[in-house]
Coordinates of C-alpha atoms in Angstrom, one line a residue:
Chain D
M21 CA 92.6 112.1 112.3
T22 CA 92.8 110.8 115.9
T23 CA 89.9 109.0 117.6
Q24 CA 90.0 111.8 120.5
Q25 CA 89.7 114.1 117.8
L26 CA 86.7 112.9 116.5
I27 CA 85.3 112.5 119.9
D28 CA 86.2 116.4 120.9
Q29 CA 84.2 117.4 117.5
I30 CA 81.2 115.0 118.8
K31 CA 81.2 117.0 122.2
K32 CA 81.6 120.3 120.5
K33 CA 78.8 119.9 117.9
K34 CA 76.5 117.8 120.2
S35 CA 76.3 115.4 117.4
F36 CA 77.2 112.2 116.2
L37 CA 75.9 112.3 112.9
C38 CA 77.4 111.0 109.5
V39 CA 75.9 112.2 106.2
G40 CA 75.9 109.7 103.6
L41 CA 76.8 111.0 100.0
D42 CA 75.2 108.4 97.6
V43 CA 74.6 110.5 94.6
D44 CA 72.5 109.0 92.0
L45 CA 72.0 111.4 88.9
N46 CA 68.4 110.2 88.7
K47 CA 67.6 111.6 92.0
I48 CA 69.2 114.9 92.3
P49 CA 67.4 118.0 91.5
Q50 CA 67.2 118.4 87.6
H51 CA 68.6 122.1 87.5
L52 CA 72.2 120.5 88.8
L53 CA 72.3 118.3 85.9
Q54 CA 73.0 121.7 83.4
T55 CA 76.2 122.0 85.5
E56 CA 79.5 120.8 84.6
D57 CA 79.9 118.5 87.4
P58 CA 76.5 117.5 88.8
I59 CA 77.9 114.9 91.3
F60 CA 80.1 117.6 92.9
E61 CA 77.8 120.6 92.8
F62 CA 75.4 118.5 94.7
N63 CA 77.8 117.0 97.2
K64 CA 79.2 120.7 97.5
A65 CA 75.6 122.2 98.4
I66 CA 74.6 119.4 101.0
I67 CA 78.1 119.9 102.5
D68 CA 78.0 123.8 102.9
A69 CA 74.4 123.1 104.4
T70 CA 75.0 120.5 106.9
H71 CA 78.8 120.9 108.0
H72 CA 77.8 122.2 111.4
L73 CA 75.2 119.6 112.0
C74 CA 77.5 116.5 111.3
V75 CA 80.7 114.9 112.3
A76 CA 81.5 112.6 109.6
Y77 CA 80.7 112.2 105.8
K78 CA 80.5 108.9 104.2
P79 CA 80.9 109.0 100.1
N80 CA 79.9 105.3 98.9
I81 CA 82.3 104.9 96.2
A82 CA 79.9 102.9 94.4
F83 CA 77.9 105.5 93.3
F84 CA 80.8 107.2 91.9
E85 CA 82.6 104.2 90.3
A86 CA 79.3 103.9 88.4
Y87 CA 80.3 107.3 86.3
G88 CA 83.1 106.0 85.5
L89 CA 86.1 108.6 85.1
K90 CA 83.8 111.4 85.7
G91 CA 82.6 109.9 89.3
W92 CA 86.4 109.2 90.3
Q93 CA 86.8 113.0 89.4
A94 CA 84.0 114.0 91.4
L95 CA 84.8 111.9 94.1
E96 CA 88.4 113.4 94.4
K97 CA 86.7 116.9 94.3
T98 CA 84.5 115.8 97.0
I99 CA 87.3 114.8 99.6
N100 CA 89.4 117.5 98.6
Y101 CA 86.5 120.4 99.3
L102 CA 86.2 118.4 102.7
N103 CA 89.8 118.2 103.9
Q104 CA 90.4 121.9 102.5
N105 CA 87.2 123.5 104.0
H106 CA 86.3 121.3 107.1
P107 CA 89.3 119.6 108.2
E108 CA 87.6 118.7 111.5
I109 CA 85.3 116.3 109.7
F110 CA 85.7 112.7 109.8
T111 CA 85.8 111.0 106.2
I112 CA 84.6 107.6 105.3
A113 CA 85.3 106.0 102.1
D114 CA 82.4 103.5 102.2
A115 CA 84.1 101.2 99.7
K116 CA 83.7 97.7 101.4
R117 CA 87.1 96.5 100.0
G118 CA 89.5 93.7 101.3
D119 CA 91.9 91.4 99.3
I120 CA 94.8 89.7 100.1
G121 CA 97.8 91.6 101.3
N122 CA 99.8 93.5 98.6
T123 CA 96.1 94.2 97.2
S124 CA 94.9 95.4 100.2
T125 CA 97.9 97.9 100.6
M126 CA 97.0 99.0 97.0
Y127 CA 93.6 99.8 98.2
A128 CA 95.1 101.7 101.6
K129 CA 97.2 103.6 99.5
A130 CA 94.1 104.8 97.2
F131 CA 91.8 105.7 99.9
F132 CA 94.4 106.8 102.9
E133 CA 97.2 108.4 100.9
D134 CA 95.9 109.5 97.2
L135 CA 92.1 110.5 98.2
A136 CA 93.4 111.2 101.6
F137 CA 90.2 109.9 103.3
D138 CA 90.4 109.2 107.5
S139 CA 88.8 106.1 107.3
V140 CA 87.4 103.1 104.8
T141 CA 85.3 100.5 105.3
I142 CA 86.3 96.8 104.7
A143 CA 84.6 93.2 104.5
P144 CA 86.4 90.9 107.0
Y145 CA 85.6 87.6 104.9
M146 CA 89.3 87.0 103.7
G147 CA 90.7 87.6 107.3
K148 CA 93.8 88.7 108.8
D149 CA 96.1 89.4 106.1
S150 CA 93.6 91.5 104.2
V151 CA 92.6 93.6 107.0
E152 CA 96.2 94.6 108.6
P153 CA 97.6 96.2 105.8
F154 CA 94.8 99.1 106.4
L155 CA 95.6 99.2 110.1
A156 CA 99.3 100.0 109.4
F157 CA 98.5 103.2 108.5
K158 CA 98.9 105.9 111.8
D159 CA 95.8 107.9 112.7
K160 CA 93.6 106.0 110.1
H161 CA 90.6 104.0 110.7
T162 CA 89.7 100.6 109.4
I163 CA 85.8 100.1 109.7
L164 CA 85.4 96.4 109.6
L165 CA 81.9 95.0 108.6
A166 CA 80.4 93.2 111.4
L167 CA 76.2 92.8 111.1
T168 CA 75.0 94.8 108.2
S169 CA 71.4 96.2 108.2
N170 CA 70.4 94.4 105.3
Q171 CA 68.2 91.0 105.0
G172 CA 71.2 89.2 103.7
A173 CA 72.9 89.7 106.7
F174 CA 71.2 86.3 107.9
D175 CA 72.8 84.4 105.2
F176 CA 76.0 84.1 106.9
Q177 CA 76.6 86.6 109.9
T178 CA 74.4 85.3 112.4
K179 CA 74.9 81.8 111.7
L180 CA 76.7 79.9 114.5
V181 CA 80.4 79.4 113.8
E182 CA 81.8 76.8 116.6
G183 CA 78.7 77.8 119.0
K184 CA 79.1 81.9 118.5
E185 CA 77.5 83.9 115.5
L186 CA 80.0 84.7 112.8
Y187 CA 79.8 88.5 113.4
K188 CA 81.1 88.0 116.9
Q189 CA 83.8 85.9 115.5
V190 CA 84.6 88.7 113.5
L191 CA 84.6 91.0 116.4
E192 CA 86.8 88.6 118.6
T193 CA 89.1 87.6 115.7
S194 CA 90.0 91.2 114.6
K195 CA 90.7 92.3 118.5
T196 CA 93.8 89.8 117.9
Y197 CA 95.0 92.1 114.5
T198 CA 98.2 94.3 115.0
N199 CA 97.3 97.9 115.3
S200 CA 93.7 96.8 116.3
E201 CA 93.1 100.0 118.1
N202 CA 92.5 101.3 114.3
L203 CA 89.5 99.5 114.3
M204 CA 86.0 100.7 114.0
Y205 CA 82.9 98.2 113.0
V206 CA 79.6 98.5 111.0
V207 CA 76.6 97.5 112.7
G208 CA 73.3 98.4 111.2
A209 CA 70.7 100.1 113.1
T210 CA 67.9 97.4 112.0
K211 CA 69.7 95.2 114.4
A212 CA 69.6 97.6 117.7
E213 CA 68.8 94.7 119.8
Y214 CA 72.4 92.9 119.1
L215 CA 73.9 95.9 120.4
S216 CA 74.4 94.9 124.3
E217 CA 75.9 91.8 123.2
I218 CA 78.2 93.6 120.8
R219 CA 79.2 96.2 123.6
Q220 CA 80.4 93.1 125.7
I221 CA 83.0 92.2 123.3
I222 CA 84.1 95.6 121.7
P223 CA 83.1 98.2 124.6
D224 CA 84.6 101.0 123.5
S225 CA 85.2 100.7 119.9
F226 CA 83.3 103.2 117.4
L227 CA 80.6 101.7 115.5
L228 CA 79.2 103.1 112.3
V229 CA 75.5 102.6 112.1
P230 CA 73.6 102.8 109.1
G231 CA 70.0 102.0 108.8
V232 CA 68.5 104.9 110.7
G233 CA 65.8 106.4 108.5
A234 CA 65.3 105.1 105.0
Q235 CA 65.9 101.3 106.3
G236 CA 63.7 101.6 109.3
G237 CA 66.4 101.6 112.3
N238 CA 65.6 103.4 115.6
L239 CA 68.2 106.3 116.9
Q240 CA 66.7 106.0 120.7
D241 CA 67.2 101.9 120.5
V242 CA 70.6 102.4 119.1
C243 CA 71.9 104.8 121.6
K244 CA 70.1 102.6 124.5
Y245 CA 72.0 99.4 123.6
G246 CA 75.2 100.9 121.8
M247 CA 76.4 104.1 123.3
T248 CA 79.6 104.3 125.3
K249 CA 81.0 107.1 127.6
D250 CA 82.8 108.8 124.7
V251 CA 79.5 108.4 122.7
G252 CA 81.2 105.4 120.5
L253 CA 78.7 105.5 117.6
L254 CA 78.5 107.5 114.4
I255 CA 75.0 107.3 113.3
N256 CA 74.4 107.5 109.2
S257 CA 71.6 108.7 107.3
S258 CA 72.0 109.3 103.2
R259 CA 68.8 109.1 101.4
G260 CA 66.6 110.3 104.2
I261 CA 68.8 113.8 104.3
I262 CA 70.1 114.3 101.0
Y263 CA 67.0 113.3 98.9
A264 CA 64.6 114.9 101.3
S265 CA 63.6 117.3 98.5
N266 CA 64.9 117.2 94.7
Q267 CA 63.4 120.8 94.3
E268 CA 65.8 123.9 94.2
D269 CA 65.8 124.2 97.8
F270 CA 67.1 120.5 98.3
A271 CA 70.0 121.6 100.4
Q272 CA 68.1 123.5 102.7
T273 CA 65.5 120.6 103.1
A274 CA 68.7 118.3 104.1
A275 CA 69.8 120.6 106.3
Q276 CA 66.3 120.7 108.2
K277 CA 66.5 116.9 108.3
A278 CA 70.1 116.9 109.4
E279 CA 69.2 119.4 112.2
A280 CA 66.1 117.4 113.4
L281 CA 68.6 114.3 113.8
Q282 CA 71.2 116.6 115.5
K283 CA 68.4 117.7 118.2
E284 CA 67.2 114.3 118.8
M285 CA 71.1 113.6 119.4
Q286 CA 71.9 116.4 121.4
A287 CA 68.8 115.6 123.7
I288 CA 70.1 112.2 124.0
L289 CA 73.8 113.7 125.0
E290 CA 72.4 115.8 127.6
A291 CA 70.1 113.5 129.1
Chain H
M16 CA 80.0 86.8 76.9
T17 CA 78.3 83.4 77.3
T18 CA 79.7 80.5 79.4
Q19 CA 79.8 78.2 76.1
Q20 CA 81.9 81.0 73.9
L21 CA 84.5 80.8 77.1
I22 CA 84.3 77.1 76.8
D23 CA 84.7 77.3 72.9
Q24 CA 87.7 79.4 73.5
I25 CA 89.8 77.3 75.8
K26 CA 89.0 74.3 73.5
K27 CA 90.5 76.6 70.5
K28 CA 93.4 77.7 72.3
K29 CA 94.3 74.7 74.2
S30 CA 94.7 76.9 77.4
F31 CA 92.8 78.1 80.4
L32 CA 95.1 80.7 81.5
C33 CA 93.9 83.8 83.0
V34 CA 96.7 86.5 83.1
G35 CA 96.4 88.9 85.9
L36 CA 97.1 92.8 85.6
D37 CA 98.6 93.8 88.8
V38 CA 100.3 96.8 87.6
D39 CA 102.7 98.4 90.1
L40 CA 104.9 101.3 88.7
N41 CA 107.7 100.3 91.1
K42 CA 108.1 97.1 89.2
I43 CA 107.2 97.7 86.0
P44 CA 110.4 98.6 83.3
Q45 CA 111.7 101.8 83.9
H46 CA 111.8 103.0 80.3
L47 CA 108.1 102.9 80.4
L48 CA 108.0 105.6 83.2
Q49 CA 108.7 107.9 80.3
T50 CA 105.6 107.3 78.5
E51 CA 102.3 109.4 78.9
D52 CA 100.4 106.4 80.5
P53 CA 102.7 103.9 82.0
I54 CA 99.9 101.5 83.4
F55 CA 98.1 101.1 80.1
E56 CA 101.5 100.7 78.0
F57 CA 102.5 98.0 80.2
N58 CA 99.2 96.3 80.0
K59 CA 99.1 96.8 76.3
A60 CA 102.5 95.2 75.8
I61 CA 101.4 92.1 77.8
I62 CA 98.1 91.7 76.0
D63 CA 99.8 92.4 72.9
A64 CA 102.4 89.4 73.9
T65 CA 99.9 86.8 75.5
H66 CA 96.6 87.3 74.1
H67 CA 97.0 83.9 71.9
L68 CA 98.2 82.1 74.9
C69 CA 95.4 83.0 77.4
V70 CA 91.6 83.0 77.5
A71 CA 91.3 85.6 80.1
Y72 CA 92.8 88.7 81.8
K73 CA 92.1 89.9 85.3
P74 CA 92.8 93.8 85.9
N75 CA 93.3 93.8 90.0
I76 CA 91.3 97.2 90.3
A77 CA 93.3 98.1 93.6
F78 CA 96.1 98.6 91.7
F79 CA 94.6 101.3 89.3
E80 CA 92.6 102.9 92.2
A81 CA 96.1 103.4 94.0
Y82 CA 97.0 105.7 91.2
G83 CA 93.7 107.7 91.4
L84 CA 92.4 109.6 88.4
K85 CA 95.4 108.5 85.9
G86 CA 94.9 105.0 87.3
W87 CA 91.1 104.6 86.4
Q88 CA 91.7 106.2 83.2
A89 CA 94.5 103.6 82.7
L90 CA 91.5 101.1 83.5
E91 CA 89.4 102.1 81.0
K92 CA 91.6 102.1 78.2
T93 CA 92.8 98.9 79.1
I94 CA 89.4 97.2 79.1
N95 CA 88.6 99.1 75.7
Y96 CA 91.6 98.0 74.3
L97 CA 90.9 94.2 75.0
N98 CA 86.9 94.5 74.1
Q99 CA 88.0 96.2 70.8
N100 CA 90.9 94.0 69.8
H101 CA 90.4 90.9 71.6
P102 CA 86.4 90.5 72.0
E103 CA 86.8 86.9 72.3
I104 CA 88.9 87.0 75.4
F105 CA 87.0 86.9 79.0
T106 CA 87.7 89.9 81.1
I107 CA 87.5 89.8 84.9
A108 CA 87.4 92.9 87.1
D109 CA 88.9 91.7 90.4
A110 CA 87.1 94.2 92.5
K111 CA 86.2 92.1 95.6
R112 CA 83.0 94.5 96.2
G113 CA 79.6 93.5 98.0
D114 CA 77.2 96.0 99.4
I115 CA 73.4 96.3 100.0
G116 CA 71.1 96.0 97.2
N117 CA 71.0 99.6 95.4
T118 CA 74.6 99.8 96.3
S119 CA 75.6 96.7 94.6
T120 CA 73.4 97.7 91.2
M121 CA 75.7 100.8 91.1
Y122 CA 79.0 98.5 91.2
A123 CA 77.6 96.3 88.7
K124 CA 76.6 99.4 86.3
A125 CA 80.4 100.6 87.0
F126 CA 81.9 96.9 85.9
F127 CA 79.3 95.5 83.7
E128 CA 78.2 98.8 81.6
D129 CA 80.5 101.8 82.1
L130 CA 83.8 99.3 81.8
A131 CA 82.0 96.6 80.3
F132 CA 84.0 93.7 82.3
D133 CA 82.1 90.1 81.4
S134 CA 82.6 89.3 85.2
V135 CA 83.4 90.9 88.8
T136 CA 84.9 89.3 91.9
I137 CA 82.3 89.6 94.9
A138 CA 82.6 88.8 98.5
P139 CA 79.9 87.0 100.2
Y140 CA 79.8 88.4 103.7
M141 CA 76.7 90.5 103.2
G142 CA 74.6 87.9 101.7
K143 CA 71.9 87.5 99.0
D144 CA 70.5 90.8 98.7
S145 CA 74.4 92.0 98.1
V146 CA 75.0 89.4 95.3
E147 CA 71.9 89.1 93.3
P148 CA 71.8 92.5 91.8
F149 CA 74.8 91.2 90.0
L150 CA 73.4 88.2 89.1
A151 CA 70.7 90.2 87.4
F152 CA 73.0 91.1 84.2
K153 CA 72.3 88.8 81.2
D154 CA 75.9 87.2 80.1
K155 CA 77.7 88.8 82.5
H156 CA 79.2 86.5 85.5
T157 CA 79.7 87.0 89.1
I158 CA 82.8 85.3 90.5
L159 CA 82.3 84.6 94.3
L160 CA 85.0 84.5 96.9
A161 CA 84.6 81.2 98.6
L162 CA 87.9 79.6 99.7
T163 CA 90.4 82.4 98.9
S164 CA 94.5 81.4 98.8
N165 CA 95.6 83.4 101.3
Q166 CA 96.2 82.5 105.2
G167 CA 93.6 84.8 106.4
A168 CA 91.5 82.2 104.6
F169 CA 91.4 80.2 108.0
D170 CA 90.2 83.0 110.1
F171 CA 86.6 82.4 108.8
Q172 CA 86.3 80.6 105.6
T173 CA 87.3 77.2 106.8
K174 CA 85.3 77.5 110.0
L175 CA 82.6 75.1 110.9
V176 CA 79.1 76.8 110.6
E177 CA 76.4 74.4 112.0
G178 CA 78.7 71.6 111.2
K179 CA 80.0 72.8 107.7
E180 CA 83.0 74.8 106.8
L181 CA 81.7 78.5 106.2
Y182 CA 82.9 78.4 102.5
K183 CA 80.6 75.3 101.8
Q184 CA 77.7 77.1 103.3
V185 CA 78.6 79.9 100.9
L186 CA 78.7 77.7 97.9
E187 CA 75.5 76.0 98.7
T188 CA 73.4 79.3 99.8
S189 CA 74.3 80.7 96.7
K190 CA 73.2 77.9 94.6
T191 CA 69.5 79.3 95.8
Y192 CA 69.9 82.8 94.5
T193 CA 68.1 84.0 91.6
N194 CA 70.0 83.4 88.5
S195 CA 72.7 81.5 90.0
E196 CA 73.5 80.2 86.6
N197 CA 75.5 83.4 86.7
L198 CA 78.1 82.8 89.4
M199 CA 81.4 81.5 89.4
Y200 CA 83.8 81.1 92.3
V201 CA 87.2 82.0 93.6
V202 CA 89.0 78.8 94.9
G203 CA 92.8 79.3 95.8
A204 CA 95.2 77.0 94.2
T205 CA 97.0 77.1 97.5
K206 CA 94.1 74.7 98.7
A207 CA 93.6 72.1 96.0
E208 CA 93.1 69.4 98.1
Y209 CA 90.0 70.8 99.1
L210 CA 88.5 71.0 95.5
S211 CA 87.0 67.2 95.2
E212 CA 85.0 68.3 97.9
I213 CA 83.7 71.8 96.3
R214 CA 82.9 69.8 93.2
Q215 CA 80.4 67.6 94.8
I216 CA 78.6 70.9 95.7
I217 CA 79.1 72.8 92.5
P218 CA 80.0 70.1 90.2
D219 CA 80.2 72.5 86.9
S220 CA 80.6 75.9 87.9
F221 CA 83.5 77.7 86.7
L222 CA 86.5 78.2 89.3
L223 CA 88.8 81.1 89.1
V224 CA 91.9 79.7 90.6
P225 CA 94.4 82.5 91.7
G226 CA 97.7 81.1 93.9
V227 CA 99.5 79.1 91.0
G228 CA 103.1 80.4 90.7
A229 CA 104.2 83.1 92.9
Q230 CA 101.9 81.8 96.0
G231 CA 103.2 78.4 95.5
G232 CA 99.9 76.4 94.1
N233 CA 100.2 73.6 92.1
L234 CA 98.5 73.2 88.2
Q235 CA 98.6 69.7 88.2
D236 CA 97.0 69.2 91.8
V237 CA 94.0 71.6 91.1
C238 CA 93.4 69.8 87.6
K239 CA 93.3 66.7 89.3
Y240 CA 90.9 67.5 91.8
G241 CA 88.9 70.9 90.0
M242 CA 88.7 70.1 86.3
T243 CA 85.1 69.3 84.8
K244 CA 84.2 67.8 81.1
D245 CA 83.9 71.3 80.1
V246 CA 87.3 72.4 81.9
G247 CA 85.5 74.6 84.3
L248 CA 88.7 76.2 85.5
L249 CA 90.6 79.5 84.9
I250 CA 94.1 79.3 86.5
N251 CA 95.3 82.7 87.0
S252 CA 98.7 83.9 87.1
S253 CA 99.9 88.0 87.7
R254 CA 103.2 88.3 88.9
G255 CA 104.8 85.0 87.5
I256 CA 104.1 86.2 84.2
I257 CA 104.1 89.9 84.0
Y258 CA 106.9 90.6 86.3
A259 CA 109.1 87.8 84.9
S260 CA 111.4 90.6 83.7
N261 CA 111.8 94.5 84.4
Q262 CA 113.6 94.8 81.3
E263 CA 113.1 96.1 77.8
D264 CA 112.3 92.4 76.9
F265 CA 109.7 92.5 80.0
A266 CA 106.7 91.4 77.3
Q267 CA 108.4 88.4 75.5
T268 CA 109.5 87.1 78.7
A269 CA 105.8 87.2 80.1
A270 CA 104.9 85.4 76.9
Q271 CA 107.4 82.6 77.4
K272 CA 105.9 82.4 81.0
A273 CA 102.4 82.3 79.6
E274 CA 103.5 80.0 77.1
A275 CA 105.1 77.5 79.4
L276 CA 102.0 77.5 81.6
Q277 CA 99.7 76.9 78.3
K278 CA 101.8 74.2 77.0
E279 CA 101.6 72.7 80.6
M280 CA 97.6 73.2 80.3
Q281 CA 97.6 71.6 76.9
A282 CA 99.4 68.5 77.8
I283 CA 96.6 68.1 80.4
L284 CA 93.6 68.7 77.9
E285 CA 95.2 66.0 75.8
A286 CA 96.1 63.6 78.2

């Protein structure tokens, strides 16, 4: 998917919501556990109920891998279901991979070719030759960790490297990578006050923003400091939407939560 | 596996060799492609031929994920084969994961419980709460990226953070994490000259050292600067061993390459 197609979808749906699919068998409605593939059935119900309210889905790969072969099977079924039924929706493999060149190429093949995701999240620690193999894929997007939403972000990311915070060095250095136009960045909503400085370095890039909702981030602040003329934001909510109810009505309740966020986004877009 | 069991195995086998399993269907002997599961058959043949010469195997998870469901199945079969037939061998899931707390717990379950690896490689970028969930598992080992063997290591890892290189900050900070005795570290053989300074920060920790062979690192230098009284090193070779031949004799040729390294290690241990 091209960035322009993503922007068009945002304008059409008046939404820049991304729904995170972190499927934990201990948290999903008990009646689904009787089905043959509870993880996929849960995802399918969430997708069916929310696809008109969001522009992206972000399966969290850890939550599939933890269930081994069955988990990987459910991941395949989920991305295939999305690509077949909602090809306009942007898909994010939240995998946080990153390794030396030939290994990164294999990860890129896994997520861009075998699973046919539009994008994948990548850790920057190993530098240029760990990121560029992902950037080589046309119309695929590499979402680099910059400033994450967790407390551990202060361990290294905000430390001064040659006078400038490490996450800013990551932003600046990554702009020099070949095919850097295929980069997006993760910036946590819990650190919205950092967004104006981030926008000075990457004025137009899309940001994937986790941490609204369960982690305490604020949508208004993120938009105030981070929005571009083409929106430039994908706001992720996972637990706040998909686990709003664990009863039989879970999908409708998820849709209500997604709609509340979509309405808030629409109001911001129309303001 | 406890660290002491690993040390005992090293002393018994007079080897601290780790064989990396990076199975690429374009590189393995063509006759294996006729079998039902070429990835597993390749791994099994390599393991059968080399298990007495090495103390660890390191499947590179990217090379399994790139083949989707079949790849994951081959990974399960490979680790099960190792655990059933060679329970004394240390197993490393080279996965380079790292995410916020609850997600890291899911990755830890995937590799320590579902797949029953002894250890997993982890990227440090997201800090304490992304690493500690792995450290909570008893007799499991978390191998943190410190100074990697690739060129991109110079992008951020060697940059000065408050007067000290980032990789040294990672080493020092990680020592303060809960259960830090379960930490090992990745240090590339291509940067052997950094090892004496690294040993000042982590005098006893095991290091996983990739980059000997195909990437140009030198075993003698790594041992000179990095060895401890309990050896403290796992030297990884992947392509230099497993792709030494792509003919029917591939496993025997791999064993010859592994034996050459083991003999070199034995000479160092007996010196």
